[in-house]
PDB file of C-alpha atoms in Angstrom:
ATOM      1  CA  MET A   1     -11.258   3.236  -5.013  1.00  0.00           C
ATOM      2  CA  THR A   2     -13.304   6.102  -6.698  1.00  0.00           C
ATOM      3  CA  VAL A   3     -15.157   9.313  -5.528  1.00  0.00           C
ATOM      4  CA  SER A   4     -17.441  11.184  -7.950  1.00  0.00           C
ATOM      5  CA  ASP A   5     -19.401  14.703  -7.825  1.00  0.00           C
ATOM      6  CA  GLY A   6     -21.697  13.280 -10.680  1.00  0.00           C
ATOM      7  CA  LYS A   7     -19.273  14.543 -13.391  1.00  0.00           C
ATOM      8  CA  ASN A   8     -15.803  14.241 -12.513  1.00  0.00           C
ATOM      9  CA  THR A   9     -14.456  10.932 -10.806  1.00  0.00           C
ATOM     10  CA  GLY A  10     -11.352  10.889  -8.750  1.00  0.00           C
ATOM     11  CA  ARG A  11      -9.397   7.658  -8.085  1.00  0.00           C
ATOM     12  CA  GLY A  12      -6.911   6.539  -5.222  1.00  0.00           C
ATOM     13  CA  GLU A  13      -5.248   3.503  -4.119  1.00  0.00           C
ATOM     14  CA  GLY A  14      -4.470   2.149  -0.743  1.00  0.00           C
ATOM     15  CA  VAL A  15      -2.497  -1.139   0.277  1.00  0.00           C
ATOM     16  CA  PRO A  16      -3.446  -2.925   3.654  1.00  0.00           C
ATOM     17  CA  ILE A  17      -0.388  -3.241   5.595  1.00  0.00           C
ATOM     18  CA  ALA A  18      -0.586  -6.873   7.678  1.00  0.00           C
ATOM     19  CA  ARG A  19       2.225  -5.446   9.970  1.00  0.00           C
ATOM     20  CA  TYR A  20      -0.648  -3.020  11.436  1.00  0.00           C
ATOM     21  CA  ASN A  21      -3.658  -5.697  11.187  1.00  0.00           C
ATOM     22  CA  GLN A  22      -4.978  -3.951   8.095  1.00  0.00           C
ATOM     23  CA  THR A  23      -6.892  -6.607   5.758  1.00  0.00           C
ATOM     24  CA  ILE A  24      -9.056  -5.654   2.660  1.00  0.00           C
ATOM     25  CA  ASP A  25     -12.143  -6.251   4.493  1.00  0.00           C
ATOM     26  CA  SER A  26     -11.338  -3.837   7.124  1.00  0.00           C
ATOM     27  CA  VAL A  27     -10.193  -1.067   4.827  1.00  0.00           C
ATOM     28  CA  ILE A  28     -13.218  -1.505   2.913  1.00  0.00           C
ATOM     29  CA  ALA A  29     -15.255  -1.371   6.187  1.00  0.00           C
ATOM     30  CA  GLU A  30     -13.218   2.038   7.147  1.00  0.00           C
ATOM     31  CA  ILE A  31     -14.174   3.443   3.542  1.00  0.00           C
ATOM     32  CA  GLN A  32     -18.004   2.508   4.045  1.00  0.00           C
ATOM     33  CA  SER A  33     -18.061   4.320   7.553  1.00  0.00           C
ATOM     34  CA  VAL A  34     -17.829   7.558   5.984  1.00  0.00           C
ATOM     35  CA  LYS A  35     -19.805   7.136   2.805  1.00  0.00           C
ATOM     36  CA  SER A  36     -22.639   8.872   3.987  1.00  0.00           C
ATOM     37  CA  VAL A  37     -20.875  11.835   5.156  1.00  0.00           C
ATOM     38  CA  ARG A  38     -22.139  14.920   3.571  1.00  0.00           C
ATOM     39  CA  ASP A  39     -19.748  17.332   1.868  1.00  0.00           C
ATOM     40  CA  LEU A  40     -16.732  15.125   2.682  1.00  0.00           C
ATOM     41  CA  ASP A  41     -13.286  16.831   1.947  1.00  0.00           C
ATOM     42  CA  ARG A  42      -9.805  16.329   2.697  1.00  0.00           C
ATOM     43  CA  ASP A  43      -9.752  18.273   5.915  1.00  0.00           C
ATOM     44  CA  LYS A  44     -12.739  16.341   7.400  1.00  0.00           C
ATOM     45  CA  LEU A  45     -11.108  13.005   6.395  1.00  0.00           C
ATOM     46  CA  GLN A  46      -8.272  13.593   8.641  1.00  0.00           C
ATOM     47  CA  HIS A  47     -10.319  13.601  11.434  1.00  0.00           C
ATOM     48  CA  LEU A  48     -12.684  10.730  10.514  1.00  0.00           C
ATOM     49  CA  LEU A  49     -10.298   8.046   9.589  1.00  0.00           C
ATOM     50  CA  PRO A  50      -6.956   7.034  11.364  1.00  0.00           C
ATOM     51  CA  PRO A  51      -3.665   6.984   9.327  1.00  0.00           C
ATOM     52  CA  GLY A  52      -3.530   3.748   6.994  1.00  0.00           C
ATOM     53  CA  ALA A  53      -4.617   2.496   3.748  1.00  0.00           C
ATOM     54  CA  ALA A  54      -8.183   3.484   3.986  1.00  0.00           C
ATOM     55  CA  ARG A  55      -7.697   6.901   4.542  1.00  0.00           C
ATOM     56  CA  ASN A  56      -4.870   6.965   2.016  1.00  0.00           C
ATOM     57  CA  ALA A  57      -7.078   5.755  -0.689  1.00  0.00           C
ATOM     58  CA  LEU A  58      -9.688   8.227  -0.252  1.00  0.00           C
ATOM     59  CA  ASP A  59      -7.495  11.103   0.370  1.00  0.00           C
ATOM     60  CA  CYS A  60      -5.616  10.623  -2.823  1.00  0.00           C
ATOM     61  CA  ALA A  61      -9.034   9.981  -4.632  1.00  0.00           C
ATOM     62  CA  LEU A  62     -10.263  13.463  -3.332  1.00  0.00           C
ATOM     63  CA  TRP A  63      -7.157  15.019  -4.647  1.00  0.00           C
ATOM     64  CA  ASP A  64      -7.511  13.603  -7.982  1.00  0.00           C
ATOM     65  CA  LEU A  65     -11.045  14.830  -8.001  1.00  0.00           C
ATOM     66  CA  GLU A  66     -10.237  18.235  -7.244  1.00  0.00           C
ATOM     67  CA  ALA A  67      -7.524  18.239  -9.895  1.00  0.00           C
ATOM     68  CA  LYS A  68     -10.064  16.975 -12.796  1.00  0.00           C
ATOM     69  CA  ARG A  69     -12.578  19.784 -11.484  1.00  0.00           C
ATOM     70  CA  SER A  70     -10.230  22.594 -11.573  1.00  0.00           C
ATOM     71  CA  GLY A  71      -8.328  21.564 -14.775  1.00  0.00           C
ATOM     72  CA  LYS A  72      -5.033  21.645 -12.662  1.00  0.00           C
ATOM     73  CA  ARG A  73      -2.503  19.045 -11.676  1.00  0.00           C
ATOM     74  CA  ALA A  74      -2.229  17.922  -8.324  1.00  0.00           C
ATOM     75  CA  TRP A  75       1.215  19.540  -7.677  1.00  0.00           C
ATOM     76  CA  GLU A  76      -0.054  22.745  -8.814  1.00  0.00           C
ATOM     77  CA  LEU A  77      -3.127  22.403  -6.141  1.00  0.00           C
ATOM     78  CA  ALA A  78      -0.359  21.411  -3.597  1.00  0.00           C
ATOM     79  CA  ASN A  79       1.964  24.136  -4.727  1.00  0.00           C
ATOM     80  CA  ILE A  80       4.959  22.080  -4.931  1.00  0.00           C
ATOM     81  CA  PRO A  81       7.501  21.947  -7.452  1.00  0.00           C
ATOM     82  CA  VAL A  82       8.066  18.824  -9.495  1.00  0.00           C
ATOM     83  CA  VAL A  83      10.876  17.702 -11.880  1.00  0.00           C
ATOM     84  CA  PRO A  84      10.142  15.673 -15.042  1.00  0.00           C
ATOM     85  CA  GLU A  85      12.166  12.487 -13.931  1.00  0.00           C
ATOM     86  CA  VAL A  86      13.499  11.439 -10.499  1.00  0.00           C
ATOM     87  CA  GLU A  87      15.922   8.553  -9.751  1.00  0.00           C
ATOM     88  CA  THR A  88      14.307   5.506  -7.592  1.00  0.00           C
ATOM     89  CA  SER A  89      15.853   2.792  -6.064  1.00  0.00           C
ATOM     90  CA  PHE A  90      15.147  -0.874  -7.143  1.00  0.00           C
ATOM     91  CA  THR A  91      14.409  -3.688  -4.343  1.00  0.00           C
ATOM     92  CA  ILE A  92      16.254  -6.935  -3.764  1.00  0.00           C
ATOM     93  CA  SER A  93      14.114  -9.065  -1.578  1.00  0.00           C
ATOM     94  CA  LEU A  94      15.631 -11.065   1.158  1.00  0.00           C
ATOM     95  CA  ASP A  95      17.132 -14.319   0.035  1.00  0.00           C
ATOM     96  CA  ALA A  96      20.481 -16.448  -0.091  1.00  0.00           C
ATOM     97  CA  PRO A  97      23.721 -14.687  -1.065  1.00  0.00           C
ATOM     98  CA  ASP A  98      23.845 -15.894  -4.654  1.00  0.00           C
ATOM     99  CA  LYS A  99      20.144 -15.451  -5.050  1.00  0.00           C
ATOM    100  CA  VAL A 100      20.628 -11.505  -4.201  1.00  0.00           C
ATOM    101  CA  ALA A 101      23.739 -11.548  -6.431  1.00  0.00           C
ATOM    102  CA  ALA A 102      21.678 -12.920  -9.428  1.00  0.00           C
ATOM    103  CA  ALA A 103      18.981 -10.232  -8.789  1.00  0.00           C
ATOM    104  CA  ALA A 104      21.447  -7.478  -8.581  1.00  0.00           C
ATOM    105  CA  LYS A 105      23.033  -8.457 -11.701  1.00  0.00           C
ATOM    106  CA  ALA A 106      19.804  -8.565 -13.524  1.00  0.00           C
ATOM    107  CA  ALA A 107      19.159  -5.074 -12.010  1.00  0.00           C
ATOM    108  CA  ALA A 108      22.410  -3.592 -12.647  1.00  0.00           C
ATOM    109  CA  ASN A 109      21.203  -0.933 -14.933  1.00  0.00           C
ATOM    110  CA  SER A 110      19.420   0.550 -11.853  1.00  0.00           C
ATOM    111  CA  PRO A 111      21.779   3.534 -10.266  1.00  0.00           C
ATOM    112  CA  LEU A 112      20.246   2.573  -6.900  1.00  0.00           C
ATOM    113  CA  LEU A 113      19.833  -0.873  -5.111  1.00  0.00           C
ATOM    114  CA  LYS A 114      17.995  -1.283  -1.654  1.00  0.00           C
ATOM    115  CA  LEU A 115      18.732  -4.577  -0.329  1.00  0.00           C
ATOM    116  CA  LYS A 116      16.489  -6.516   2.401  1.00  0.00           C
ATOM    117  CA  LEU A 117      18.297  -8.006   5.199  1.00  0.00           C
ATOM    118  CA  GLY A 118      17.271 -10.732   7.735  1.00  0.00           C
ATOM    119  CA  GLY A 119      19.439 -10.148  10.997  1.00  0.00           C
ATOM    120  CA  ASP A 120      21.186 -13.506  10.614  1.00  0.00           C
ATOM    121  CA  ASP A 121      24.912 -14.339   9.912  1.00  0.00           C
ATOM    122  CA  LEU A 122      24.455 -14.188   5.912  1.00  0.00           C
ATOM    123  CA  ASP A 123      23.633 -10.378   6.194  1.00  0.00           C
ATOM    124  CA  LEU A 124      27.289  -9.208   5.159  1.00  0.00           C
ATOM    125  CA  ALA A 125      27.481 -11.986   2.628  1.00  0.00           C
ATOM    126  CA  ARG A 126      24.605 -10.641   1.005  1.00  0.00           C
ATOM    127  CA  ILE A 127      25.683  -7.175   1.005  1.00  0.00           C
ATOM    128  CA  GLU A 128      29.080  -8.108  -0.390  1.00  0.00           C
ATOM    129  CA  ALA A 129      27.520 -10.318  -3.092  1.00  0.00           C
ATOM    130  CA  VAL A 130      25.071  -7.433  -4.223  1.00  0.00           C
ATOM    131  CA  HIS A 131      28.268  -4.925  -4.325  1.00  0.00           C
ATOM    132  CA  GLU A 132      30.092  -7.483  -6.265  1.00  0.00           C
ATOM    133  CA  ALA A 133      27.366  -7.979  -8.800  1.00  0.00           C
ATOM    134  CA  ALA A 134      26.569  -4.472  -9.280  1.00  0.00           C
ATOM    135  CA  PRO A 135      29.906  -2.542  -8.412  1.00  0.00           C
ATOM    136  CA  THR A 136      28.703   0.866  -9.751  1.00  0.00           C
ATOM    137  CA  ALA A 137      25.301   0.767  -8.123  1.00  0.00           C
ATOM    138  CA  ARG A 138      24.395   2.880  -5.020  1.00  0.00           C
ATOM    139  CA  LEU A 139      23.271   0.878  -1.710  1.00  0.00           C
ATOM    140  CA  LEU A 140      20.836   0.952   0.749  1.00  0.00           C
ATOM    141  CA  VAL A 141      19.873  -1.449   3.209  1.00  0.00           C
ATOM    142  CA  ASP A 142      16.483  -2.318   4.940  1.00  0.00           C
ATOM    143  CA  ALA A 143      16.739  -4.465   8.233  1.00  0.00           C
ATOM    144  CA  ASN A 144      12.933  -4.671   8.599  1.00  0.00           C
ATOM    145  CA  GLU A 145      13.134  -4.464  12.350  1.00  0.00           C
ATOM    146  CA  SER A 146      15.329  -7.621  12.295  1.00  0.00           C
ATOM    147  CA  TRP A 147      18.679  -6.701  14.144  1.00  0.00           C
ATOM    148  CA  SER A 148      19.702  -7.154  17.566  1.00  0.00           C
ATOM    149  CA  PRO A 149      22.307  -4.401  18.902  1.00  0.00           C
ATOM    150  CA  LYS A 150      25.010  -7.057  18.788  1.00  0.00           C
ATOM    151  CA  HIS A 151      24.382  -7.463  15.192  1.00  0.00           C
ATOM    152  CA  TYR A 152      24.211  -3.900  14.404  1.00  0.00           C
ATOM    153  CA  ARG A 153      27.744  -3.445  16.184  1.00  0.00           C
ATOM    154  CA  LYS A 154      29.064  -6.136  14.230  1.00  0.00           C
ATOM    155  CA  ILE A 155      27.911  -5.211  10.860  1.00  0.00           C
ATOM    156  CA  VAL A 156      27.744  -1.633  10.496  1.00  0.00           C
ATOM    157  CA  PRO A 157      31.483  -0.727  10.078  1.00  0.00           C
ATOM    158  CA  ALA A 158      31.466  -3.066   7.421  1.00  0.00           C
ATOM    159  CA  LEU A 159      28.546  -1.371   5.537  1.00  0.00           C
ATOM    160  CA  LYS A 160      30.443   1.851   6.046  1.00  0.00           C
ATOM    161  CA  GLU A 161      33.218   0.486   4.072  1.00  0.00           C
ATOM    162  CA  LEU A 162      30.993  -0.730   1.133  1.00  0.00           C
ATOM    163  CA  GLY A 163      29.433   2.702   0.938  1.00  0.00           C
ATOM    164  CA  VAL A 164      26.164   1.691   2.241  1.00  0.00           C
ATOM    165  CA  GLU A 165      24.049   5.039   2.300  1.00  0.00           C
ATOM    166  CA  LEU A 166      21.512   4.368   5.042  1.00  0.00           C
ATOM    167  CA  ILE A 167      20.247   1.589   7.131  1.00  0.00           C
ATOM    168  CA  GLU A 168      16.389   1.473   7.582  1.00  0.00           C
ATOM    169  CA  GLN A 169      14.648   0.411  10.379  1.00  0.00           C
ATOM    170  CA  PRO A 170      17.338  -1.917  12.090  1.00  0.00           C
ATOM    171  CA  PHE A 171      15.553  -2.541  15.254  1.00  0.00           C
ATOM    172  CA  PRO A 172      11.625  -2.979  16.374  1.00  0.00           C
ATOM    173  CA  ALA A 173       9.542   0.088  16.403  1.00  0.00           C
ATOM    174  CA  ASN A 174       8.899  -0.745  20.091  1.00  0.00           C
ATOM    175  CA  ALA A 175      12.552  -0.973  20.896  1.00  0.00           C
ATOM    176  CA  ASP A 176      14.421   1.613  18.957  1.00  0.00           C
ATOM    177  CA  ASP A 177      15.537   3.628  21.917  1.00  0.00           C
ATOM    178  CA  VAL A 178      18.865   1.795  21.784  1.00  0.00           C
ATOM    179  CA  LEU A 179      19.759   3.877  18.776  1.00  0.00           C
ATOM    180  CA  GLU A 180      20.235   6.756  21.109  1.00  0.00           C
ATOM    181  CA  THR A 181      23.239   4.671  22.656  1.00  0.00           C
ATOM    182  CA  LEU A 182      24.906   3.471  19.491  1.00  0.00           C
ATOM    183  CA  ASP A 183      27.287   5.175  16.881  1.00  0.00           C
ATOM    184  CA  HIS A 184      25.781   6.035  13.595  1.00  0.00           C
ATOM    185  CA  PRO A 185      28.671   5.756  11.007  1.00  0.00           C
ATOM    186  CA  VAL A 186      25.927   4.893   8.528  1.00  0.00           C
ATOM    187  CA  PRO A 187      22.680   7.108   8.690  1.00  0.00           C
ATOM    188  CA  VAL A 188      19.733   5.297  10.257  1.00  0.00           C
ATOM    189  CA  CYS A 189      16.208   5.821   8.779  1.00  0.00           C
ATOM    190  CA  ALA A 190      12.716   5.187  10.347  1.00  0.00           C
ATOM    191  CA  ASP A 191      10.466   3.226   8.544  1.00  0.00           C
ATOM    192  CA  GLU A 192       7.759   1.481  11.095  1.00  0.00           C
ATOM    193  CA  SER A 193       8.848   3.896  13.739  1.00  0.00           C
ATOM    194  CA  CYS A 194       7.510   6.911  11.702  1.00  0.00           C
ATOM    195  CA  HIS A 195       3.598   7.087  10.506  1.00  0.00           C
ATOM    196  CA  THR A 196       2.757  10.775  10.901  1.00  0.00           C
ATOM    197  CA  THR A 197       3.751  14.146  12.109  1.00  0.00           C
ATOM    198  CA  ALA A 198       3.185  13.222  15.744  1.00  0.00           C
ATOM    199  CA  ASP A 199       5.992  10.846  15.689  1.00  0.00           C
ATOM    200  CA  LEU A 200       8.788  13.168  14.875  1.00  0.00           C
ATOM    201  CA  SER A 201       9.729  14.345  18.416  1.00  0.00           C
ATOM    202  CA  ARG A 202      10.113  10.792  19.632  1.00  0.00           C
ATOM    203  CA  LEU A 203      12.659  10.235  16.770  1.00  0.00           C
ATOM    204  CA  ARG A 204      14.916  13.153  17.149  1.00  0.00           C
ATOM    205  CA  ASN A 205      17.738  11.364  18.870  1.00  0.00           C
ATOM    206  CA  ARG A 206      17.513   8.091  17.380  1.00  0.00           C
ATOM    207  CA  TYR A 207      17.113   8.584  13.568  1.00  0.00           C
ATOM    208  CA  GLU A 208      18.660  10.837  11.066  1.00  0.00           C
ATOM    209  CA  MET A 209      16.075  10.490   8.453  1.00  0.00           C
ATOM    210  CA  VAL A 210      12.393   9.000   8.190  1.00  0.00           C
ATOM    211  CA  ASN A 211      10.681   6.834   5.207  1.00  0.00           C
ATOM    212  CA  VAL A 212       7.320   8.572   4.421  1.00  0.00           C
ATOM    213  CA  LYS A 213       4.716   6.085   2.734  1.00  0.00           C
ATOM    214  CA  LEU A 214       1.237   7.201   2.063  1.00  0.00           C
ATOM    215  CA  ASP A 215      -0.021   4.066   3.355  1.00  0.00           C
ATOM    216  CA  LYS A 216       1.559   4.925   6.606  1.00  0.00           C
ATOM    217  CA  THR A 217       0.579   8.463   6.809  1.00  0.00           C
ATOM    218  CA  GLY A 218      -3.005   7.978   5.492  1.00  0.00           C
ATOM    219  CA  GLY A 219      -2.628   9.854   2.462  1.00  0.00           C
ATOM    220  CA  LEU A 220      -1.255  12.956   0.414  1.00  0.00           C
ATOM    221  CA  THR A 221      -2.433  15.527   2.834  1.00  0.00           C
ATOM    222  CA  GLU A 222      -0.765  14.344   5.960  1.00  0.00           C
ATOM    223  CA  THR A 223       2.377  13.427   3.965  1.00  0.00           C
ATOM    224  CA  LEU A 224       2.594  17.163   2.770  1.00  0.00           C
ATOM    225  CA  LEU A 225       2.533  18.152   6.322  1.00  0.00           C
ATOM    226  CA  LEU A 226       4.901  15.235   7.569  1.00  0.00           C
ATOM    227  CA  THR A 227       7.492  16.175   4.989  1.00  0.00           C
ATOM    228  CA  LYS A 228       7.453  19.750   5.854  1.00  0.00           C
ATOM    229  CA  ARG A 229       7.602  19.290   9.628  1.00  0.00           C
ATOM    230  CA  ALA A 230      10.408  16.619   9.150  1.00  0.00           C
ATOM    231  CA  ARG A 231      12.669  18.938   7.080  1.00  0.00           C
ATOM    232  CA  GLU A 232      12.019  21.735   9.863  1.00  0.00           C
ATOM    233  CA  SER A 233      13.099  19.224  12.430  1.00  0.00           C
ATOM    234  CA  GLY A 234      16.549  18.385  10.803  1.00  0.00           C
ATOM    235  CA  PHE A 235      15.374  14.831   9.114  1.00  0.00           C
ATOM    236  CA  LYS A 236      16.561  13.658   5.687  1.00  0.00           C
ATOM    237  CA  LEU A 237      13.602  12.055   3.731  1.00  0.00           C
ATOM    238  CA  LEU A 238      13.219   8.696   2.086  1.00  0.00           C
ATOM    239  CA  ILE A 239       9.984   8.541  -0.005  1.00  0.00           C
ATOM    240  CA  GLY A 240       8.554   4.995  -0.126  1.00  0.00           C
ATOM    241  CA  CYS A 241       5.950   2.592  -0.966  1.00  0.00           C
ATOM    242  CA  MET A 242       4.083  -0.557  -0.624  1.00  0.00           C
ATOM    243  CA  ALA A 243       4.109  -3.191  -3.549  1.00  0.00           C
ATOM    244  CA  CYS A 244       1.051  -1.404  -5.333  1.00  0.00           C
ATOM    245  CA  THR A 245       0.247  -0.159  -8.992  1.00  0.00           C
ATOM    246  CA  SER A 246       1.390   3.332 -10.716  1.00  0.00           C
ATOM    247  CA  LEU A 247      -2.006   4.625  -9.068  1.00  0.00           C
ATOM    248  CA  GLY A 248      -0.702   4.207  -5.507  1.00  0.00           C
ATOM    249  CA  ILE A 249       2.877   5.651  -6.570  1.00  0.00           C
ATOM    250  CA  ALA A 250       1.580   8.817  -8.204  1.00  0.00           C
ATOM    251  CA  PRO A 251       0.863  10.905  -5.347  1.00  0.00           C
ATOM    252  CA  ALA A 252       3.966   9.772  -3.520  1.00  0.00           C
ATOM    253  CA  ARG A 253       5.982  10.874  -7.041  1.00  0.00           C
ATOM    254  CA  LEU A 254       4.960  14.238  -6.316  1.00  0.00           C
ATOM    255  CA  LEU A 255       7.392  14.544  -3.309  1.00  0.00           C
ATOM    256  CA  ALA A 256      10.509  13.573  -5.064  1.00  0.00           C
ATOM    257  CA  SER A 257      11.671  17.243  -5.222  1.00  0.00           C
ATOM    258  CA  ALA A 258      11.731  17.430  -1.447  1.00  0.00           C
ATOM    259  CA  ALA A 259      13.304  14.071  -0.900  1.00  0.00           C
ATOM    260  CA  ASP A 260      16.936  12.784  -0.487  1.00  0.00           C
ATOM    261  CA  TRP A 261      16.182   9.392  -1.703  1.00  0.00           C
ATOM    262  CA  ILE A 262      13.101   7.934  -3.615  1.00  0.00           C
ATOM    263  CA  ASP A 263      11.925   4.054  -3.138  1.00  0.00           C
ATOM    264  CA  LEU A 264       9.138   4.083  -5.460  1.00  0.00           C
ATOM    265  CA  ASP A 265       9.418   0.725  -7.374  1.00  0.00           C
ATOM    266  CA  GLY A 266       6.400  -0.948  -6.222  1.00  0.00           C
ATOM    267  CA  ALA A 267       4.853  -1.054  -9.756  1.00  0.00           C
ATOM    268  CA  LEU A 268       7.852  -2.742 -10.974  1.00  0.00           C
ATOM    269  CA  LEU A 269       7.320  -5.797  -8.481  1.00  0.00           C
ATOM    270  CA  LEU A 270       4.262  -6.773 -10.141  1.00  0.00           C
ATOM    271  CA  ALA A 271       3.041  -8.926 -12.810  1.00  0.00           C
ATOM    272  CA  HIS A 272       0.861  -6.286 -14.282  1.00  0.00           C
ATOM    273  CA  ASP A 273       0.387  -2.606 -13.683  1.00  0.00           C
ATOM    274  CA  ARG A 274      -2.549  -0.337 -14.400  1.00  0.00           C
ATOM    275  CA  ASP A 275      -3.278   1.217 -17.904  1.00  0.00           C
ATOM    276  CA  HIS A 276      -1.546   4.742 -18.378  1.00  0.00           C
ATOM    277  CA  GLY A 277       0.895   3.532 -15.569  1.00  0.00           C
ATOM    278  CA  LEU A 278       4.166   5.716 -14.627  1.00  0.00           C
ATOM    279  CA  GLY A 279       6.775   5.315 -17.098  1.00  0.00           C
ATOM    280  CA  TYR A 280      10.115   3.625 -15.711  1.00  0.00           C
ATOM    281  CA  GLU A 281      13.288   3.741 -17.529  1.00  0.00           C
ATOM    282  CA  ASN A 282      16.871   2.930 -16.355  1.00  0.00           C
ATOM    283  CA  GLY A 283      15.830   3.462 -12.830  1.00  0.00           C
ATOM    284  CA  ARG A 284      14.140   6.804 -13.575  1.00  0.00           C
ATOM    285  CA  ILE A 285      10.423   7.591 -12.937  1.00  0.00           C
ATOM    286  CA  GLY A 286       8.530  10.016 -15.156  1.00  0.00           C
ATOM    287  CA  LEU A 287       5.566  12.059 -14.229  1.00  0.00           C
ATOM    288  CA  PRO A 288       2.084  10.764 -13.999  1.00  0.00           C
ATOM    289  CA  SER A 289      -0.312  11.252 -16.887  1.00  0.00           C
ATOM    290  CA  ARG A 290      -3.569  12.784 -16.311  1.00  0.00           C
ATOM    291  CA  GLN A 291      -5.427   9.536 -17.124  1.00  0.00           C
ATOM    292  CA  LEU A 292      -3.680   7.868 -14.185  1.00  0.00           C
ATOM    293  CA  TRP A 293      -4.150  10.580 -11.470  1.00  0.00           C
ATOM    294  CA  GLY A 294      -3.750  14.108 -10.735  1.00  0.00           C
TER     295      GLY A 294
END
């Protein structure tokens, strides 16, 4: 989406998340609901729209507009440090062990792989297949709320032995209290259980880290606050994204220097990216150009 002051135009992108009953139509309706607000800015926006794809797109467009007006880059406006390149994971989708092995082999130049798991009897075979196909790659796993406590107890010791660095959202968000009773030989990361700063206090005895995504927080403004508060509360940070173009990833790319892991491969999962897209090379991402965002 775009916002304009008549001279400059800012752009932002949001991805509707079906898990939270968001659709293209519902996101457009949310954006339209604030179209007539006078002197709309990022502070007002936080109170007008709930966290989600609509607020993300509009918030990031307002950041881009401010950058264009000021002649500064977005990270200068946010007063956050950036580095020229950061390492990102590459996602291996849920599939049969031989298929995930083939995908891992094709992505063997990526230093960090994230494997999707399904909570079934093939999970360990999937991890072993990826480890064998890409033995030098570091591994993360994402259970996508699919595990039971029994499955967790059975599989986690093996994950530890295989060098898995984190387990993302093993249990459904509404049943993650079981994490308070289980051992954590591998750190556990909240994804669906963490949207905004308001969630942090509930997560403290359940997770060691949080996955921060702009489409969950509702934009860069809340994300900056969430990352700050999460650090203050002792959480480590994974910066993630939905399947989106470089325009959706660029604002999240700014947070890399504050993160422990980066999972910003969304544009690589698309057949076509936007013009002036982010540069990806050997599992590393450059900074966004002015033509793209910020």
